mmCIF file of C-alpha atoms in Angstrom:
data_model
loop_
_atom_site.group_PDB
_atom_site.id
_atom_site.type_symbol
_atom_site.label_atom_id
_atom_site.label_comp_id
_atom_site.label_asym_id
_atom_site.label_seq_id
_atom_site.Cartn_x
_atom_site.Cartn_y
_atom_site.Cartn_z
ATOM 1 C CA UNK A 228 2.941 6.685 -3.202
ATOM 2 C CA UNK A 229 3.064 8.617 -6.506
ATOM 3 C CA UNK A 230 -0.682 7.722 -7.320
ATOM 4 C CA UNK A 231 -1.556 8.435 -4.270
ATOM 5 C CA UNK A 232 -0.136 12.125 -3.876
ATOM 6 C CA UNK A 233 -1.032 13.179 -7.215
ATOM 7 C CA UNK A 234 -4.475 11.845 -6.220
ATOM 8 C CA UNK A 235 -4.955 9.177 -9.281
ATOM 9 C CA UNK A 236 -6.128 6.938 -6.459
ATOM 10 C CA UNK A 237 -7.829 8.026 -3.326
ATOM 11 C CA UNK A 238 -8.006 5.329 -0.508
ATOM 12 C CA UNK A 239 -8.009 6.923 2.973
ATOM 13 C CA UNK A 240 -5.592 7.970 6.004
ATOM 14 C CA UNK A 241 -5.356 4.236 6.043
ATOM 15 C CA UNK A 242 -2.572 1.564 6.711
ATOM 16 C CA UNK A 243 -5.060 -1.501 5.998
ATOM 17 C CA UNK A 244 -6.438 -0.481 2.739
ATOM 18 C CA UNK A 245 -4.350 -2.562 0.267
ATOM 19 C CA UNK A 246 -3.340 -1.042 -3.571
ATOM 20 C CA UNK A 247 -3.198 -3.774 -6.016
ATOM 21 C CA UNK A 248 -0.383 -2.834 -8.436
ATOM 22 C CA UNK A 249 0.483 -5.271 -11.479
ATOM 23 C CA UNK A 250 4.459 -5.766 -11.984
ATOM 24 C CA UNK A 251 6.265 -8.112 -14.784
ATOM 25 C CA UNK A 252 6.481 -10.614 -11.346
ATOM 26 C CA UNK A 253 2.059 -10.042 -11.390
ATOM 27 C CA UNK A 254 -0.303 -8.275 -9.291
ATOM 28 C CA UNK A 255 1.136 -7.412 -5.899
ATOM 29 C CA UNK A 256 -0.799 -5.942 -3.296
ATOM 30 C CA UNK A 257 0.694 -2.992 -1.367
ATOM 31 C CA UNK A 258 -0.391 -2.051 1.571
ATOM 32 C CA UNK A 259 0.092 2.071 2.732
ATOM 33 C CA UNK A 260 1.783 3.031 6.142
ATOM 34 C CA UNK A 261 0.799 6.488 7.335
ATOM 35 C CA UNK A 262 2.342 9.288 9.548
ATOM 36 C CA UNK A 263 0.961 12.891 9.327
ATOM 37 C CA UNK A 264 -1.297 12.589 6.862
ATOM 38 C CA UNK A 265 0.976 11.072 4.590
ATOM 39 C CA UNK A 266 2.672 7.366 3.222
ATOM 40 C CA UNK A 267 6.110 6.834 4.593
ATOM 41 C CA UNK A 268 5.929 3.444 4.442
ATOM 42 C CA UNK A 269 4.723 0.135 2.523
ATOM 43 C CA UNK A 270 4.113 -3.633 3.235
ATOM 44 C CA UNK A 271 4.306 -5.378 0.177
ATOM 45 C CA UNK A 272 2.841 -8.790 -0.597
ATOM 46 C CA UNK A 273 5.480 -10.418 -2.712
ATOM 47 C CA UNK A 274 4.231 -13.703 -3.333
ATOM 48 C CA UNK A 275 5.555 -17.561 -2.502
ATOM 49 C CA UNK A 276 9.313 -18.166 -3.341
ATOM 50 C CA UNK A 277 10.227 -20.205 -5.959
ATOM 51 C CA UNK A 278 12.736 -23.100 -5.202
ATOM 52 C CA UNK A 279 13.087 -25.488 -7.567
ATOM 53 C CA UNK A 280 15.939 -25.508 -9.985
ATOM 54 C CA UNK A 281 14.130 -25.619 -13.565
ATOM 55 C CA UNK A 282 11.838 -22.767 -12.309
ATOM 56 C CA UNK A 283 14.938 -20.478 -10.411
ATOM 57 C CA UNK A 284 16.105 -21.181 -13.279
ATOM 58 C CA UNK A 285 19.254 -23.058 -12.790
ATOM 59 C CA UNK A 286 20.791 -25.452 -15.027
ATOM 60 C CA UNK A 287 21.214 -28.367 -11.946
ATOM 61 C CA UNK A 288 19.171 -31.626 -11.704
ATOM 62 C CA UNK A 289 16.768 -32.554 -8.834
ATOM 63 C CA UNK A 290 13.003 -30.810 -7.780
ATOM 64 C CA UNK A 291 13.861 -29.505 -4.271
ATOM 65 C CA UNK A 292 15.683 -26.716 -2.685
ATOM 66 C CA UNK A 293 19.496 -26.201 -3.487
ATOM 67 C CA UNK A 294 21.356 -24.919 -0.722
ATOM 68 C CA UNK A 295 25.078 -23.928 -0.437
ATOM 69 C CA UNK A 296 25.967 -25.203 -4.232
ATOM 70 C CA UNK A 297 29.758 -24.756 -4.898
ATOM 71 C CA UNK A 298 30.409 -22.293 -7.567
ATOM 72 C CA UNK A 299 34.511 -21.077 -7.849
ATOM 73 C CA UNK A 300 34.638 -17.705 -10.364
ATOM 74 C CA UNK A 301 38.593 -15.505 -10.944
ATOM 75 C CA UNK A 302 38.040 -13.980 -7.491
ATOM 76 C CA UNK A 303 35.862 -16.084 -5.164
ATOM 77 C CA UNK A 304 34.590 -19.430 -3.890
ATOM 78 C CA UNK A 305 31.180 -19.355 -2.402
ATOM 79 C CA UNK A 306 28.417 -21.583 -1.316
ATOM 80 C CA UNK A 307 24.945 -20.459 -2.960
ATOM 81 C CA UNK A 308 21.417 -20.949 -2.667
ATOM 82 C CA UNK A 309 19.136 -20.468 -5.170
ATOM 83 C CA UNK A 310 15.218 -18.247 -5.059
ATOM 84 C CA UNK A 311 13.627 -16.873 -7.163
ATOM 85 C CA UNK A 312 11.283 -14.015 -6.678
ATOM 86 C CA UNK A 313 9.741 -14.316 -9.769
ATOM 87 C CA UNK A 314 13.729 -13.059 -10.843
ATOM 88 C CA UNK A 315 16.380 -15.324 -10.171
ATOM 89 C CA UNK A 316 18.679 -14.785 -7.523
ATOM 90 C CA UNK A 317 22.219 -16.582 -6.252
ATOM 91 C CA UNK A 318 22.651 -15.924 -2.434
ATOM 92 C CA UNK A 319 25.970 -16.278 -0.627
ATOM 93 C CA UNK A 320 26.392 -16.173 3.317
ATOM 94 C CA UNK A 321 29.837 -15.128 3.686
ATOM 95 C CA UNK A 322 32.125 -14.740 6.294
ATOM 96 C CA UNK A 323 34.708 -11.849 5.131
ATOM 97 C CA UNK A 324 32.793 -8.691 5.671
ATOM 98 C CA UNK A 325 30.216 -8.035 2.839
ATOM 99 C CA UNK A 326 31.983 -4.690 2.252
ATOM 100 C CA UNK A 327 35.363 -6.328 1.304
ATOM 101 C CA UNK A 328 33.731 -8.790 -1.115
ATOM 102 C CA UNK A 329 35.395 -7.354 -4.813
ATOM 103 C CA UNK A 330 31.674 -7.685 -5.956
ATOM 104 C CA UNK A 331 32.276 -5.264 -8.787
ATOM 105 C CA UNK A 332 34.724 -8.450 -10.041
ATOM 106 C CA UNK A 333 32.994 -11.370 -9.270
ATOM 107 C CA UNK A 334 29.235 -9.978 -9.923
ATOM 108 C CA UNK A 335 29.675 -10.335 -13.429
ATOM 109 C CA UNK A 336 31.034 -13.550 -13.337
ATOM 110 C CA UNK A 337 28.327 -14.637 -11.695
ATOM 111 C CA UNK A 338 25.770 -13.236 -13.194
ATOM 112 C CA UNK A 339 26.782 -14.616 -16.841
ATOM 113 C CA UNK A 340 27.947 -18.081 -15.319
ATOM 114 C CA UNK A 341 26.442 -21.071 -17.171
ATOM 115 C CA UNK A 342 24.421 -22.403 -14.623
ATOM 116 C CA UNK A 343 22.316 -19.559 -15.176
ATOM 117 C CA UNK A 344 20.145 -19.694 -18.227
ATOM 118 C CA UNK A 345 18.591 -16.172 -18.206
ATOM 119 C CA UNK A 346 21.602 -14.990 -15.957
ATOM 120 C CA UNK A 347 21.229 -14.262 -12.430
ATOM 121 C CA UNK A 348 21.143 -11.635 -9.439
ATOM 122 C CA UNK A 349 23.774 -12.118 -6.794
ATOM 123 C CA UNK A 350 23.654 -11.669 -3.416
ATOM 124 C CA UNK A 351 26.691 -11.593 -0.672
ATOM 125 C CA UNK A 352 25.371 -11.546 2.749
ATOM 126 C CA UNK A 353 26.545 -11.476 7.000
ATOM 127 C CA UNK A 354 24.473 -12.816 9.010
ATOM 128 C CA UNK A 355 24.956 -10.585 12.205
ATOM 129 C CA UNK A 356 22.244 -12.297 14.020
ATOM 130 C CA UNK A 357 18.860 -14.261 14.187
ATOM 131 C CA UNK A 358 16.888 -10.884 13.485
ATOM 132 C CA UNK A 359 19.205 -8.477 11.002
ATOM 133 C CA UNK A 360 21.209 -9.455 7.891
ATOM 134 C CA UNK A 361 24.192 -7.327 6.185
ATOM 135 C CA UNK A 362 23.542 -7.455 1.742
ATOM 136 C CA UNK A 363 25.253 -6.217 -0.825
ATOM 137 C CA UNK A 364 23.516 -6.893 -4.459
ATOM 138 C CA UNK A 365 24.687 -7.101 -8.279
ATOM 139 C CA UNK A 366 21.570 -6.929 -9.987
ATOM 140 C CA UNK A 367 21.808 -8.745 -13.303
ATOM 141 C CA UNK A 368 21.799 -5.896 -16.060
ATOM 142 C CA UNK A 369 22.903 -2.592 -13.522
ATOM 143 C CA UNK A 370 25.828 -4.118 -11.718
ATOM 144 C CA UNK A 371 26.165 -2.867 -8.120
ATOM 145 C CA UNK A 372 22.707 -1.511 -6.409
ATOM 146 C CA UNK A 373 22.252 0.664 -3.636
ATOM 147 C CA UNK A 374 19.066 -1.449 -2.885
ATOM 148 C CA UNK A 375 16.835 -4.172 -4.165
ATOM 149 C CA UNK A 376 13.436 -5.366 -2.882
ATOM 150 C CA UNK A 377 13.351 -8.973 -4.439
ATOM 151 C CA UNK A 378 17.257 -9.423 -3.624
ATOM 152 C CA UNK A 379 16.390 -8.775 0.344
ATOM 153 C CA UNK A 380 13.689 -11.230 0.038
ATOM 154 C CA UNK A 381 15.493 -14.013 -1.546
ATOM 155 C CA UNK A 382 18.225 -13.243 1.168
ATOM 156 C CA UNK A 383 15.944 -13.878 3.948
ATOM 157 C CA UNK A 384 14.408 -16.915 2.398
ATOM 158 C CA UNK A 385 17.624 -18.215 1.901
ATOM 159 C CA UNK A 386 18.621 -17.560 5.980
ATOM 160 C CA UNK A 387 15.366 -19.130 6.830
ATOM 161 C CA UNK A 388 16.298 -21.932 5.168
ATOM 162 C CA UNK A 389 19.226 -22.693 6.550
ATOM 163 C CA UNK A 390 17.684 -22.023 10.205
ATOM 164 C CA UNK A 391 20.076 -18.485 10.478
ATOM 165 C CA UNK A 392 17.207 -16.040 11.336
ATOM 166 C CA UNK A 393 13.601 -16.037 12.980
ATOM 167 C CA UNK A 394 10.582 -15.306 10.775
ATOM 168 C CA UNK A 395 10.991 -11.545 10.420
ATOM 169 C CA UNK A 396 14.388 -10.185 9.451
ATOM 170 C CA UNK A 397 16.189 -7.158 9.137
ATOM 171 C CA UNK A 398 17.965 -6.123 5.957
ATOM 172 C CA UNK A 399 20.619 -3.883 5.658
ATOM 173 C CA UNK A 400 21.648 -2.396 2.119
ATOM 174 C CA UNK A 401 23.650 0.605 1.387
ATOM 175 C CA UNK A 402 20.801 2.490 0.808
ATOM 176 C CA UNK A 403 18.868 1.723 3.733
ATOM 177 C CA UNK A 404 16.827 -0.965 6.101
ATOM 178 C CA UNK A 405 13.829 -3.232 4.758
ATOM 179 C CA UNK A 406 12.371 -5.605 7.096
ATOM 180 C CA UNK A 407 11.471 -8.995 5.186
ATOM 181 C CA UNK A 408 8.998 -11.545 6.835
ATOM 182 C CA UNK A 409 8.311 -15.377 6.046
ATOM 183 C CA UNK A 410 7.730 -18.034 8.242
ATOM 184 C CA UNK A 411 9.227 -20.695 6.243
ATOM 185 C CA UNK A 412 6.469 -21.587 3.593
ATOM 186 C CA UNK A 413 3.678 -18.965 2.074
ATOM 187 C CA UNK A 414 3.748 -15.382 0.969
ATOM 188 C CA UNK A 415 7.342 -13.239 1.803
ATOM 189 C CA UNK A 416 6.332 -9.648 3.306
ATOM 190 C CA UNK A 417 8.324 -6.697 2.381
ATOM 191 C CA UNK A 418 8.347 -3.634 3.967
ATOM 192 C CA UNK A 419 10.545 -0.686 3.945
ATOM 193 C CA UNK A 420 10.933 3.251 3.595
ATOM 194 C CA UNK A 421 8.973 4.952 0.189
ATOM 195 C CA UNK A 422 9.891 8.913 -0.201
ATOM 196 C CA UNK A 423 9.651 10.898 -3.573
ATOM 197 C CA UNK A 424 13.457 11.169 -5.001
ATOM 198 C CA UNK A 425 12.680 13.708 -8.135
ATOM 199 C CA UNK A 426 10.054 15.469 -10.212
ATOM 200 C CA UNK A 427 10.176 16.432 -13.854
ATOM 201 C CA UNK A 428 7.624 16.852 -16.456
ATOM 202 C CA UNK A 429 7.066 14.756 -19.609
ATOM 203 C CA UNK A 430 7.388 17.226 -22.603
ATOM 204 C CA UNK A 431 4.547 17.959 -24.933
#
């Protein structure tokens, strides 16, 4: 959106012209939603999920899918499963409401657990139904997050899996809705809100 309104790149009152934009994950192609004249939205291309324990990574034998692995931390039992999204990411369906979840307690512990090699991101989620999930996120590094693109997507990967949702998903954060879609094996589709937060100037 940024390149776009301070015209670096130029591409058309279209929503099927695709931006390729390289990330430390690699080159994801973004694809513009219009209204007015201008991008409120994107669809993001975020690549395959990774599920196999060496490349997550987790520190647990086997080459296939771990779902609902045991892990007991000072504050909380829960059942995870583990994506990565070219980051790694513990998810945990729970059944307390995400909100009462002491995540600011048991994130860390988590995150720094040894099954974890590079340390992980850590996802509580409620189902509420087959098309809209409830997430809260401690993002390994920042601690509690309003929002996280990659988190939502491991999420829904993680429901799929376990045969909670339909192919397209809803997911709610505290900082808003993104919609995540996979169909069980390929590319996960992101798409959510993009808006300009602040402007400043680099000095001289």
């Amino acid at each position: 959106k940024f390149a776009m309104d301070i015209g670096m790149i130029s591409i058309g009152d279209s929503a099927a012209s695709p931006v390729s934009v390289e990330t430390g994950a690699g080159v994801l192609d973004v694809t513009p939603i219009w209204q007015g004249g201008e991008m409120v939205r994107a669809r993001v291309g975020m690549g395959e999920p990774i599920l196999t324990p060496a490349d997550v990574p987790v520190d647990l034998p086997g080459d296939g899918v771990i779902m609902d692995h045991p892990l007991h931390v000072d504050g909380g039992d829960f059942k995870l499963t583990f994506v990565s999204m070219g980051n790694p990411h513990a998810v945990a369906f729970v059944d307390e409401p995400v909100d009462e979840v002491r995540l600011a307690e048991v994130g860390p512990l988590v995150e720094h657990h040894p099954l974890f090699p590079n340390r992980v991101n850590f996802e509580v989620a409620n189902v509420l139904d087959r098309g809209r999930i409830k997430l809260r996120v401690w993002e390994r590094g920042s601690g509690i997050t309003m929002a996280c693109g990659t988190g939502a997507c491991a999420t829904a990967v993680a429901a799929r899996l376990h045969d909670f949702i339909d192919d397209k998903v809803v997911i709610d954060l505290p900082g808003g809705e993104l919609t995540v879609e996979w169909p069980g094996q390929g590319p996960v589709v992101l798409e959510g809100p993009v808006a300009e937060v602040y402007k400043g100037e680099w000095p001289d």
